[in-house]
Amino acid sequence: MDDDEAIERSLAGDQAAYEVLVARYSALAHRTAFMLGAGDEAEDVVQEAFVKAYRHLPGFRRDAPFRPWLLRIVANETHNLTRSRGRRSELALRLSVTASVAAPDDPEGTAVATDRRSRLLEAVRRLPERERQAVVCRYFLQLTEAETAQVLDWPVGTVKSSTHRGLARLREEVGNELA
């Protein structure tokens, strides 16, 4: 069942159809909340986001994609959480799937790849918040510029400039180490 059908059936009262959407987007929503600063409270953020999405499903624009709409709710809930606890959590990036560039029987290559990944993630953590959010959405969550703009509630131009500045800082900081 595709998103449109699941939404249609959910609006008609079919709980199982909404469960399809929850199952489809839970991992991405969790990763988004975690990467945007929810940390250990990401599960709570995701649960609240799905409840709010369900409540507001009648107002969902049917011609719009569901994923960025849901991730916008997740981003808002994450922002509310971090604001309410009075501090910004340090971003702890976790890649859901890490493709190793080394062969499994190459311990040196595996160690080098792990070190590179760690240095890159640490550099991303140190980016200014807006640049970090843009880079995380674009490259870790693999959202388009338009989807990133929708998720972060920014103009597309701000997404482009923040992403550009973030990537420039990363290039400056890690430079050819990762090449």
Short mmCIF file of N, CA and C in Angstrom, two decimals:
data_model
loop_
_atom_site.label_atom_id
_atom_site.label_comp_id
_atom_site.label_asym_id
_atom_site.label_seq_id
_atom_site.Cartn_x
_atom_site.Cartn_y
_atom_site.Cartn_z
N MET A 1 0.85 -1.17 0.00
CA MET A 1 0.00 0.00 0.00
C MET A 1 0.90 1.24 0.00
N ASP A 2 0.66 2.17 -0.92
CA ASP A 2 1.47 3.38 -0.98
C ASP A 2 0.96 4.40 0.04
N ASP A 3 1.70 5.50 0.18
CA ASP A 3 1.35 6.51 1.18
C ASP A 3 -0.04 7.09 0.96
N ASP A 4 -0.38 7.41 -0.28
CA ASP A 4 -1.68 8.01 -0.57
C ASP A 4 -2.83 7.10 -0.14
N GLU A 5 -2.70 5.83 -0.45
CA GLU A 5 -3.75 4.88 -0.07
C GLU A 5 -3.81 4.73 1.45
N ALA A 6 -2.66 4.67 2.09
CA ALA A 6 -2.63 4.55 3.56
C ALA A 6 -3.26 5.77 4.21
N ILE A 7 -3.00 6.95 3.67
CA ILE A 7 -3.59 8.17 4.23
C ILE A 7 -5.10 8.16 4.02
N GLU A 8 -5.52 7.81 2.81
CA GLU A 8 -6.95 7.75 2.50
C GLU A 8 -7.67 6.80 3.45
N ARG A 9 -7.11 5.62 3.62
CA ARG A 9 -7.74 4.63 4.50
C ARG A 9 -7.68 5.05 5.97
N SER A 10 -6.59 5.72 6.36
CA SER A 10 -6.48 6.22 7.74
C SER A 10 -7.56 7.25 8.02
N LEU A 11 -7.78 8.13 7.05
CA LEU A 11 -8.81 9.16 7.21
C LEU A 11 -10.21 8.55 7.30
N ALA A 12 -10.36 7.36 6.72
CA ALA A 12 -11.65 6.66 6.78
C ALA A 12 -11.78 5.83 8.06
N GLY A 13 -10.75 5.91 8.93
CA GLY A 13 -10.83 5.22 10.22
C GLY A 13 -10.09 3.91 10.30
N ASP A 14 -9.34 3.55 9.30
CA ASP A 14 -8.60 2.29 9.28
C ASP A 14 -7.26 2.46 10.04
N GLN A 15 -7.23 2.00 11.28
CA GLN A 15 -6.03 2.11 12.12
C GLN A 15 -4.85 1.34 11.52
N ALA A 16 -5.13 0.20 10.92
CA ALA A 16 -4.06 -0.62 10.34
C ALA A 16 -3.35 0.14 9.22
N ALA A 17 -4.07 0.98 8.49
CA ALA A 17 -3.45 1.75 7.42
C ALA A 17 -2.47 2.77 7.99
N TYR A 18 -2.84 3.39 9.12
CA TYR A 18 -1.91 4.35 9.73
C TYR A 18 -0.69 3.61 10.29
N GLU A 19 -0.90 2.40 10.79
CA GLU A 19 0.22 1.59 11.28
C GLU A 19 1.22 1.29 10.16
N VAL A 20 0.74 1.20 8.93
CA VAL A 20 1.63 1.00 7.78
C VAL A 20 2.56 2.21 7.66
N LEU A 21 2.00 3.42 7.78
CA LEU A 21 2.81 4.64 7.71
C LEU A 21 3.80 4.71 8.86
N VAL A 22 3.34 4.35 10.05
CA VAL A 22 4.22 4.35 11.22
C VAL A 22 5.38 3.38 11.00
N ALA A 23 5.07 2.18 10.55
CA ALA A 23 6.12 1.19 10.30
C ALA A 23 7.09 1.67 9.23
N ARG A 24 6.57 2.29 8.18
CA ARG A 24 7.38 2.74 7.06
C ARG A 24 8.34 3.86 7.46
N TYR A 25 7.91 4.77 8.33
CA TYR A 25 8.68 5.98 8.61
C TYR A 25 9.27 6.06 10.03
N SER A 26 9.06 5.06 10.85
CA SER A 26 9.57 5.11 12.23
C SER A 26 11.08 5.24 12.30
N ALA A 27 11.79 4.43 11.57
CA ALA A 27 13.26 4.47 11.63
C ALA A 27 13.78 5.83 11.16
N LEU A 28 13.25 6.34 10.07
CA LEU A 28 13.67 7.65 9.56
C LEU A 28 13.31 8.76 10.55
N ALA A 29 12.13 8.70 11.12
CA ALA A 29 11.71 9.71 12.10
C ALA A 29 12.62 9.67 13.33
N HIS A 30 12.94 8.48 13.79
CA HIS A 30 13.82 8.33 14.94
C HIS A 30 15.20 8.89 14.65
N ARG A 31 15.74 8.54 13.48
CA ARG A 31 17.06 9.03 13.09
C ARG A 31 17.04 10.57 12.98
N THR A 32 15.97 11.12 12.43
CA THR A 32 15.84 12.56 12.30
C THR A 32 15.84 13.24 13.66
N ALA A 33 15.02 12.74 14.57
CA ALA A 33 14.94 13.32 15.92
C ALA A 33 16.29 13.23 16.61
N PHE A 34 16.92 12.08 16.50
CA PHE A 34 18.21 11.88 17.15
C PHE A 34 19.25 12.84 16.60
N MET A 35 19.32 12.94 15.27
CA MET A 35 20.32 13.79 14.63
C MET A 35 20.08 15.28 14.85
N LEU A 36 18.83 15.65 15.03
CA LEU A 36 18.53 17.07 15.25
C LEU A 36 18.63 17.47 16.72
N GLY A 37 18.99 16.53 17.59
CA GLY A 37 19.30 16.91 18.97
C GLY A 37 18.48 16.27 20.06
N ALA A 38 17.56 15.36 19.76
CA ALA A 38 16.73 14.76 20.80
C ALA A 38 17.51 13.75 21.65
N GLY A 39 18.58 13.21 21.11
CA GLY A 39 19.41 12.27 21.87
C GLY A 39 18.61 11.08 22.37
N ASP A 40 18.75 10.81 23.66
CA ASP A 40 18.09 9.65 24.27
C ASP A 40 16.56 9.79 24.29
N GLU A 41 16.07 10.99 24.06
CA GLU A 41 14.62 11.20 24.09
C GLU A 41 13.99 11.13 22.70
N ALA A 42 14.74 10.66 21.74
CA ALA A 42 14.25 10.59 20.35
C ALA A 42 12.98 9.74 20.26
N GLU A 43 12.93 8.65 20.99
CA GLU A 43 11.75 7.78 20.93
C GLU A 43 10.50 8.52 21.38
N ASP A 44 10.61 9.32 22.44
CA ASP A 44 9.47 10.12 22.91
C ASP A 44 9.05 11.14 21.87
N VAL A 45 10.03 11.77 21.25
CA VAL A 45 9.76 12.76 20.21
C VAL A 45 9.02 12.11 19.04
N VAL A 46 9.49 10.97 18.62
CA VAL A 46 8.88 10.27 17.48
C VAL A 46 7.45 9.85 17.81
N GLN A 47 7.26 9.35 19.00
CA GLN A 47 5.91 8.93 19.40
C GLN A 47 4.96 10.12 19.39
N GLU A 48 5.38 11.24 19.95
CA GLU A 48 4.55 12.44 19.98
C GLU A 48 4.31 12.95 18.55
N ALA A 49 5.32 12.87 17.70
CA ALA A 49 5.17 13.33 16.31
C ALA A 49 4.14 12.49 15.57
N PHE A 50 4.16 11.18 15.74
CA PHE A 50 3.18 10.33 15.07
C PHE A 50 1.76 10.58 15.60
N VAL A 51 1.64 10.84 16.89
CA VAL A 51 0.32 11.17 17.46
C VAL A 51 -0.18 12.48 16.85
N LYS A 52 0.68 13.49 16.80
CA LYS A 52 0.28 14.78 16.22
C LYS A 52 -0.04 14.63 14.73
N ALA A 53 0.76 13.86 14.02
CA ALA A 53 0.51 13.66 12.59
C ALA A 53 -0.86 13.02 12.39
N TYR A 54 -1.18 12.05 13.21
CA TYR A 54 -2.48 11.39 13.09
C TYR A 54 -3.62 12.37 13.35
N ARG A 55 -3.45 13.17 14.41
CA ARG A 55 -4.48 14.17 14.76
C ARG A 55 -4.68 15.20 13.65
N HIS A 56 -3.59 15.54 12.97
CA HIS A 56 -3.65 16.59 11.95
C HIS A 56 -3.75 16.04 10.52
N LEU A 57 -3.91 14.73 10.41
CA LEU A 57 -4.01 14.11 9.09
C LEU A 57 -5.13 14.70 8.22
N PRO A 58 -6.28 15.06 8.81
CA PRO A 58 -7.33 15.67 7.97
C PRO A 58 -6.87 16.98 7.31
N GLY A 59 -5.92 17.68 7.89
CA GLY A 59 -5.42 18.92 7.31
C GLY A 59 -4.24 18.74 6.37
N PHE A 60 -3.79 17.51 6.21
CA PHE A 60 -2.66 17.22 5.32
C PHE A 60 -3.06 17.49 3.88
N ARG A 61 -2.22 18.24 3.17
CA ARG A 61 -2.46 18.53 1.76
C ARG A 61 -2.24 17.27 0.94
N ARG A 62 -3.27 16.77 0.35
CA ARG A 62 -3.22 15.48 -0.33
C ARG A 62 -2.28 15.45 -1.52
N ASP A 63 -1.97 16.61 -2.11
CA ASP A 63 -1.06 16.63 -3.26
C ASP A 63 0.41 16.72 -2.83
N ALA A 64 0.66 16.78 -1.53
CA ALA A 64 2.03 16.90 -1.01
C ALA A 64 2.54 15.53 -0.56
N PRO A 65 3.86 15.33 -0.59
CA PRO A 65 4.40 14.05 -0.09
C PRO A 65 4.31 13.98 1.44
N PHE A 66 4.05 12.80 1.95
CA PHE A 66 3.87 12.59 3.38
C PHE A 66 5.18 12.70 4.15
N ARG A 67 6.26 12.14 3.62
CA ARG A 67 7.54 12.06 4.34
C ARG A 67 8.03 13.42 4.85
N PRO A 68 8.17 14.46 3.99
CA PRO A 68 8.65 15.74 4.52
C PRO A 68 7.67 16.38 5.52
N TRP A 69 6.37 16.14 5.30
CA TRP A 69 5.38 16.68 6.24
C TRP A 69 5.57 16.05 7.62
N LEU A 70 5.75 14.75 7.66
CA LEU A 70 5.99 14.07 8.93
C LEU A 70 7.31 14.52 9.56
N LEU A 71 8.37 14.60 8.76
CA LEU A 71 9.67 15.01 9.30
C LEU A 71 9.65 16.44 9.81
N ARG A 72 8.80 17.29 9.24
CA ARG A 72 8.64 18.65 9.77
C ARG A 72 8.06 18.58 11.18
N ILE A 73 7.10 17.72 11.39
CA ILE A 73 6.51 17.55 12.72
C ILE A 73 7.57 17.02 13.68
N VAL A 74 8.37 16.06 13.23
CA VAL A 74 9.46 15.52 14.05
C VAL A 74 10.45 16.64 14.41
N ALA A 75 10.81 17.45 13.42
CA ALA A 75 11.75 18.56 13.67
C ALA A 75 11.15 19.55 14.66
N ASN A 76 9.88 19.87 14.53
CA ASN A 76 9.23 20.78 15.48
C ASN A 76 9.22 20.20 16.89
N GLU A 77 8.88 18.92 17.00
CA GLU A 77 8.86 18.28 18.31
C GLU A 77 10.26 18.24 18.93
N THR A 78 11.26 17.99 18.11
CA THR A 78 12.64 17.99 18.60
C THR A 78 13.02 19.38 19.09
N HIS A 79 12.66 20.40 18.32
CA HIS A 79 12.94 21.78 18.72
C HIS A 79 12.23 22.10 20.04
N ASN A 80 10.99 21.69 20.17
CA ASN A 80 10.25 21.93 21.42
C ASN A 80 10.94 21.25 22.60
N LEU A 81 11.40 20.04 22.39
CA LEU A 81 12.09 19.30 23.44
C LEU A 81 13.37 20.01 23.87
N THR A 82 14.19 20.36 22.91
CA THR A 82 15.47 20.97 23.25
C THR A 82 15.27 22.34 23.88
N ARG A 83 14.28 23.07 23.43
CA ARG A 83 13.98 24.38 24.01
C ARG A 83 13.45 24.21 25.43
N SER A 84 12.59 23.24 25.65
CA SER A 84 11.98 23.07 26.96
C SER A 84 12.97 22.60 28.02
N ARG A 85 13.97 21.88 27.64
CA ARG A 85 14.94 21.45 28.64
C ARG A 85 16.02 22.50 28.85
N GLY A 86 15.90 23.63 28.14
CA GLY A 86 16.74 24.78 28.40
C GLY A 86 18.15 24.71 27.83
N ARG A 87 18.40 23.73 27.01
CA ARG A 87 19.74 23.66 26.42
C ARG A 87 19.66 22.85 25.15
N ARG A 88 20.61 23.00 24.34
CA ARG A 88 20.69 22.20 23.12
C ARG A 88 21.52 20.96 23.41
N SER A 89 20.97 19.84 23.07
CA SER A 89 21.74 18.60 23.22
C SER A 89 22.83 18.59 22.18
N GLU A 90 23.94 18.02 22.55
CA GLU A 90 24.99 17.87 21.53
C GLU A 90 24.52 16.81 20.55
N LEU A 91 24.73 17.10 19.30
CA LEU A 91 24.30 16.17 18.27
C LEU A 91 25.20 14.94 18.30
N ALA A 92 24.55 13.79 18.41
CA ALA A 92 25.30 12.53 18.36
C ALA A 92 24.84 11.79 17.12
N LEU A 93 25.62 11.89 16.08
CA LEU A 93 25.22 11.29 14.82
C LEU A 93 25.45 9.78 14.82
N ARG A 94 24.49 9.11 14.28
CA ARG A 94 24.56 7.67 14.18
C ARG A 94 24.09 7.29 12.78
N LEU A 95 24.92 6.64 12.07
CA LEU A 95 24.53 6.24 10.73
C LEU A 95 23.80 4.90 10.82
N SER A 96 22.65 4.85 10.18
CA SER A 96 21.87 3.62 10.26
C SER A 96 22.55 2.50 9.47
N VAL A 97 23.12 2.85 8.38
CA VAL A 97 23.82 1.86 7.58
C VAL A 97 25.18 2.44 7.25
N THR A 98 26.22 1.78 7.69
CA THR A 98 27.56 2.27 7.38
C THR A 98 28.21 1.28 6.43
N ALA A 99 28.43 1.76 5.25
CA ALA A 99 29.05 0.90 4.24
C ALA A 99 30.56 0.95 4.44
N SER A 100 31.13 -0.17 4.65
CA SER A 100 32.57 -0.24 4.83
C SER A 100 33.25 -0.24 3.47
N VAL A 101 34.27 0.61 3.36
CA VAL A 101 35.00 0.65 2.10
C VAL A 101 36.09 -0.41 2.05
N ALA A 102 36.33 -1.08 3.16
CA ALA A 102 37.38 -2.09 3.22
C ALA A 102 36.75 -3.48 3.18
N ALA A 103 37.52 -4.41 2.70
CA ALA A 103 37.07 -5.80 2.70
C ALA A 103 37.03 -6.31 4.14
N PRO A 104 36.11 -7.22 4.44
CA PRO A 104 35.98 -7.73 5.81
C PRO A 104 37.27 -8.35 6.36
N ASP A 105 38.13 -8.89 5.49
CA ASP A 105 39.36 -9.53 5.96
C ASP A 105 40.53 -8.54 5.94
N ASP A 106 40.24 -7.26 5.85
CA ASP A 106 41.28 -6.23 5.83
C ASP A 106 41.16 -5.37 7.08
N PRO A 107 41.74 -5.80 8.21
CA PRO A 107 41.59 -5.06 9.47
C PRO A 107 42.14 -3.64 9.39
N GLU A 108 43.23 -3.45 8.66
CA GLU A 108 43.80 -2.11 8.54
C GLU A 108 42.84 -1.18 7.78
N GLY A 109 42.29 -1.66 6.69
CA GLY A 109 41.34 -0.87 5.91
C GLY A 109 40.08 -0.55 6.71
N THR A 110 39.62 -1.52 7.48
CA THR A 110 38.45 -1.30 8.33
C THR A 110 38.74 -0.25 9.38
N ALA A 111 39.92 -0.32 9.99
CA ALA A 111 40.30 0.66 11.01
C ALA A 111 40.40 2.06 10.42
N VAL A 112 40.98 2.19 9.23
CA VAL A 112 41.10 3.48 8.56
C VAL A 112 39.72 4.04 8.24
N ALA A 113 38.83 3.20 7.71
CA ALA A 113 37.48 3.65 7.36
C ALA A 113 36.72 4.10 8.62
N THR A 114 36.86 3.36 9.71
CA THR A 114 36.20 3.72 10.96
C THR A 114 36.74 5.04 11.49
N ASP A 115 38.04 5.23 11.41
CA ASP A 115 38.65 6.48 11.87
C ASP A 115 38.16 7.66 11.03
N ARG A 116 38.11 7.50 9.73
CA ARG A 116 37.63 8.57 8.84
C ARG A 116 36.20 8.94 9.16
N ARG A 117 35.36 7.93 9.33
CA ARG A 117 33.95 8.15 9.65
C ARG A 117 33.82 8.89 10.98
N SER A 118 34.60 8.50 11.96
CA SER A 118 34.56 9.16 13.27
C SER A 118 34.97 10.62 13.18
N ARG A 119 36.03 10.90 12.42
CA ARG A 119 36.49 12.29 12.26
C ARG A 119 35.46 13.13 11.54
N LEU A 120 34.82 12.57 10.53
CA LEU A 120 33.79 13.30 9.81
C LEU A 120 32.60 13.60 10.73
N LEU A 121 32.14 12.61 11.47
CA LEU A 121 31.00 12.82 12.37
C LEU A 121 31.32 13.85 13.44
N GLU A 122 32.54 13.81 13.96
CA GLU A 122 32.94 14.80 14.97
C GLU A 122 32.96 16.20 14.36
N ALA A 123 33.42 16.32 13.13
CA ALA A 123 33.43 17.62 12.46
C ALA A 123 32.00 18.12 12.22
N VAL A 124 31.10 17.23 11.86
CA VAL A 124 29.70 17.61 11.67
C VAL A 124 29.11 18.07 12.99
N ARG A 125 29.42 17.39 14.08
CA ARG A 125 28.91 17.79 15.41
C ARG A 125 29.32 19.21 15.79
N ARG A 126 30.50 19.62 15.33
CA ARG A 126 31.02 20.94 15.69
C ARG A 126 30.51 22.06 14.79
N LEU A 127 29.79 21.73 13.73
CA LEU A 127 29.25 22.78 12.86
C LEU A 127 28.25 23.64 13.63
N PRO A 128 28.13 24.92 13.25
CA PRO A 128 27.05 25.74 13.83
C PRO A 128 25.70 25.05 13.57
N GLU A 129 24.76 25.27 14.45
CA GLU A 129 23.51 24.51 14.42
C GLU A 129 22.80 24.54 13.06
N ARG A 130 22.64 25.70 12.46
CA ARG A 130 21.91 25.78 11.19
C ARG A 130 22.63 25.01 10.09
N GLU A 131 23.94 25.12 10.06
CA GLU A 131 24.71 24.40 9.05
C GLU A 131 24.63 22.89 9.31
N ARG A 132 24.72 22.50 10.56
CA ARG A 132 24.62 21.08 10.93
C ARG A 132 23.26 20.52 10.52
N GLN A 133 22.19 21.26 10.80
CA GLN A 133 20.86 20.80 10.45
C GLN A 133 20.74 20.61 8.93
N ALA A 134 21.23 21.57 8.18
CA ALA A 134 21.15 21.48 6.72
C ALA A 134 21.95 20.29 6.20
N VAL A 135 23.17 20.12 6.68
CA VAL A 135 24.02 19.02 6.22
C VAL A 135 23.42 17.68 6.62
N VAL A 136 22.92 17.57 7.84
CA VAL A 136 22.31 16.31 8.29
C VAL A 136 21.11 15.95 7.42
N CYS A 137 20.23 16.92 7.17
CA CYS A 137 19.05 16.63 6.36
C CYS A 137 19.42 16.26 4.92
N ARG A 138 20.34 17.01 4.34
CA ARG A 138 20.68 16.78 2.94
C ARG A 138 21.49 15.49 2.73
N TYR A 139 22.48 15.24 3.58
CA TYR A 139 23.41 14.15 3.30
C TYR A 139 23.23 12.91 4.18
N PHE A 140 22.78 13.06 5.41
CA PHE A 140 22.58 11.89 6.25
C PHE A 140 21.17 11.33 6.08
N LEU A 141 20.20 12.25 5.94
CA LEU A 141 18.81 11.80 5.74
C LEU A 141 18.46 11.73 4.26
N GLN A 142 19.34 12.23 3.40
CA GLN A 142 19.19 12.20 1.95
C GLN A 142 17.89 12.84 1.48
N LEU A 143 17.59 14.01 2.05
CA LEU A 143 16.42 14.77 1.63
C LEU A 143 16.83 15.72 0.50
N THR A 144 15.90 16.06 -0.36
CA THR A 144 16.16 17.05 -1.39
C THR A 144 16.22 18.43 -0.74
N GLU A 145 16.64 19.43 -1.50
CA GLU A 145 16.64 20.79 -0.96
C GLU A 145 15.23 21.22 -0.58
N ALA A 146 14.26 20.90 -1.42
CA ALA A 146 12.87 21.28 -1.14
C ALA A 146 12.35 20.57 0.12
N GLU A 147 12.66 19.28 0.26
CA GLU A 147 12.23 18.55 1.45
C GLU A 147 12.91 19.09 2.69
N THR A 148 14.21 19.40 2.58
CA THR A 148 14.94 19.97 3.71
C THR A 148 14.33 21.30 4.12
N ALA A 149 13.99 22.13 3.14
CA ALA A 149 13.35 23.41 3.43
C ALA A 149 12.03 23.21 4.15
N GLN A 150 11.28 22.22 3.72
CA GLN A 150 10.00 21.93 4.37
C GLN A 150 10.21 21.41 5.78
N VAL A 151 11.14 20.49 5.95
CA VAL A 151 11.39 19.90 7.27
C VAL A 151 11.88 20.96 8.27
N LEU A 152 12.79 21.82 7.82
CA LEU A 152 13.37 22.82 8.72
C LEU A 152 12.58 24.12 8.75
N ASP A 153 11.58 24.23 7.87
CA ASP A 153 10.76 25.43 7.76
C ASP A 153 11.61 26.65 7.41
N TRP A 154 12.47 26.46 6.43
CA TRP A 154 13.35 27.52 5.93
C TRP A 154 13.06 27.73 4.45
N PRO A 155 13.41 28.91 3.93
CA PRO A 155 13.37 29.08 2.48
C PRO A 155 14.43 28.19 1.82
N VAL A 156 14.19 27.79 0.58
CA VAL A 156 15.14 26.93 -0.13
C VAL A 156 16.50 27.61 -0.22
N GLY A 157 16.54 28.92 -0.42
CA GLY A 157 17.81 29.64 -0.49
C GLY A 157 18.63 29.52 0.78
N THR A 158 17.96 29.50 1.93
CA THR A 158 18.64 29.34 3.22
C THR A 158 19.22 27.94 3.33
N VAL A 159 18.47 26.95 2.84
CA VAL A 159 18.97 25.57 2.84
C VAL A 159 20.23 25.49 1.99
N LYS A 160 20.18 26.10 0.79
CA LYS A 160 21.33 26.06 -0.11
C LYS A 160 22.55 26.72 0.52
N SER A 161 22.36 27.92 1.09
CA SER A 161 23.51 28.65 1.65
C SER A 161 24.04 27.97 2.91
N SER A 162 23.15 27.46 3.76
CA SER A 162 23.60 26.78 4.98
C SER A 162 24.33 25.49 4.64
N THR A 163 23.83 24.76 3.66
CA THR A 163 24.49 23.53 3.22
C THR A 163 25.85 23.86 2.64
N HIS A 164 25.90 24.88 1.80
CA HIS A 164 27.17 25.28 1.17
C HIS A 164 28.20 25.68 2.24
N ARG A 165 27.78 26.51 3.20
CA ARG A 165 28.71 26.93 4.26
C ARG A 165 29.15 25.75 5.11
N GLY A 166 28.21 24.85 5.43
CA GLY A 166 28.55 23.68 6.23
C GLY A 166 29.55 22.79 5.53
N LEU A 167 29.33 22.54 4.24
CA LEU A 167 30.26 21.70 3.48
C LEU A 167 31.62 22.37 3.36
N ALA A 168 31.63 23.70 3.19
CA ALA A 168 32.91 24.41 3.11
C ALA A 168 33.68 24.28 4.42
N ARG A 169 32.97 24.41 5.55
CA ARG A 169 33.64 24.24 6.85
C ARG A 169 34.18 22.81 7.01
N LEU A 170 33.39 21.84 6.58
CA LEU A 170 33.84 20.45 6.68
C LEU A 170 35.08 20.22 5.82
N ARG A 171 35.07 20.76 4.59
CA ARG A 171 36.23 20.62 3.72
C ARG A 171 37.46 21.25 4.37
N GLU A 172 37.24 22.43 4.96
CA GLU A 172 38.35 23.14 5.63
C GLU A 172 38.89 22.33 6.80
N GLU A 173 37.97 21.78 7.58
CA GLU A 173 38.38 21.08 8.80
C GLU A 173 38.99 19.71 8.54
N VAL A 174 38.33 18.94 7.68
CA VAL A 174 38.83 17.58 7.44
C VAL A 174 39.64 17.49 6.17
N GLY A 175 39.46 18.47 5.30
CA GLY A 175 40.25 18.57 4.08
C GLY A 175 40.46 17.28 3.36
N ASN A 176 41.69 17.02 3.03
CA ASN A 176 42.03 15.84 2.25
C ASN A 176 42.15 14.58 3.10
N GLU A 177 41.99 14.74 4.42
CA GLU A 177 42.07 13.55 5.29
C GLU A 177 41.10 12.48 4.85
N LEU A 178 39.91 12.90 4.36
CA LEU A 178 38.89 11.94 4.00
C LEU A 178 38.93 11.55 2.53
N ALA A 179 39.80 12.17 1.79
CA ALA A 179 39.86 11.86 0.36
C ALA A 179 40.62 10.60 0.09
#
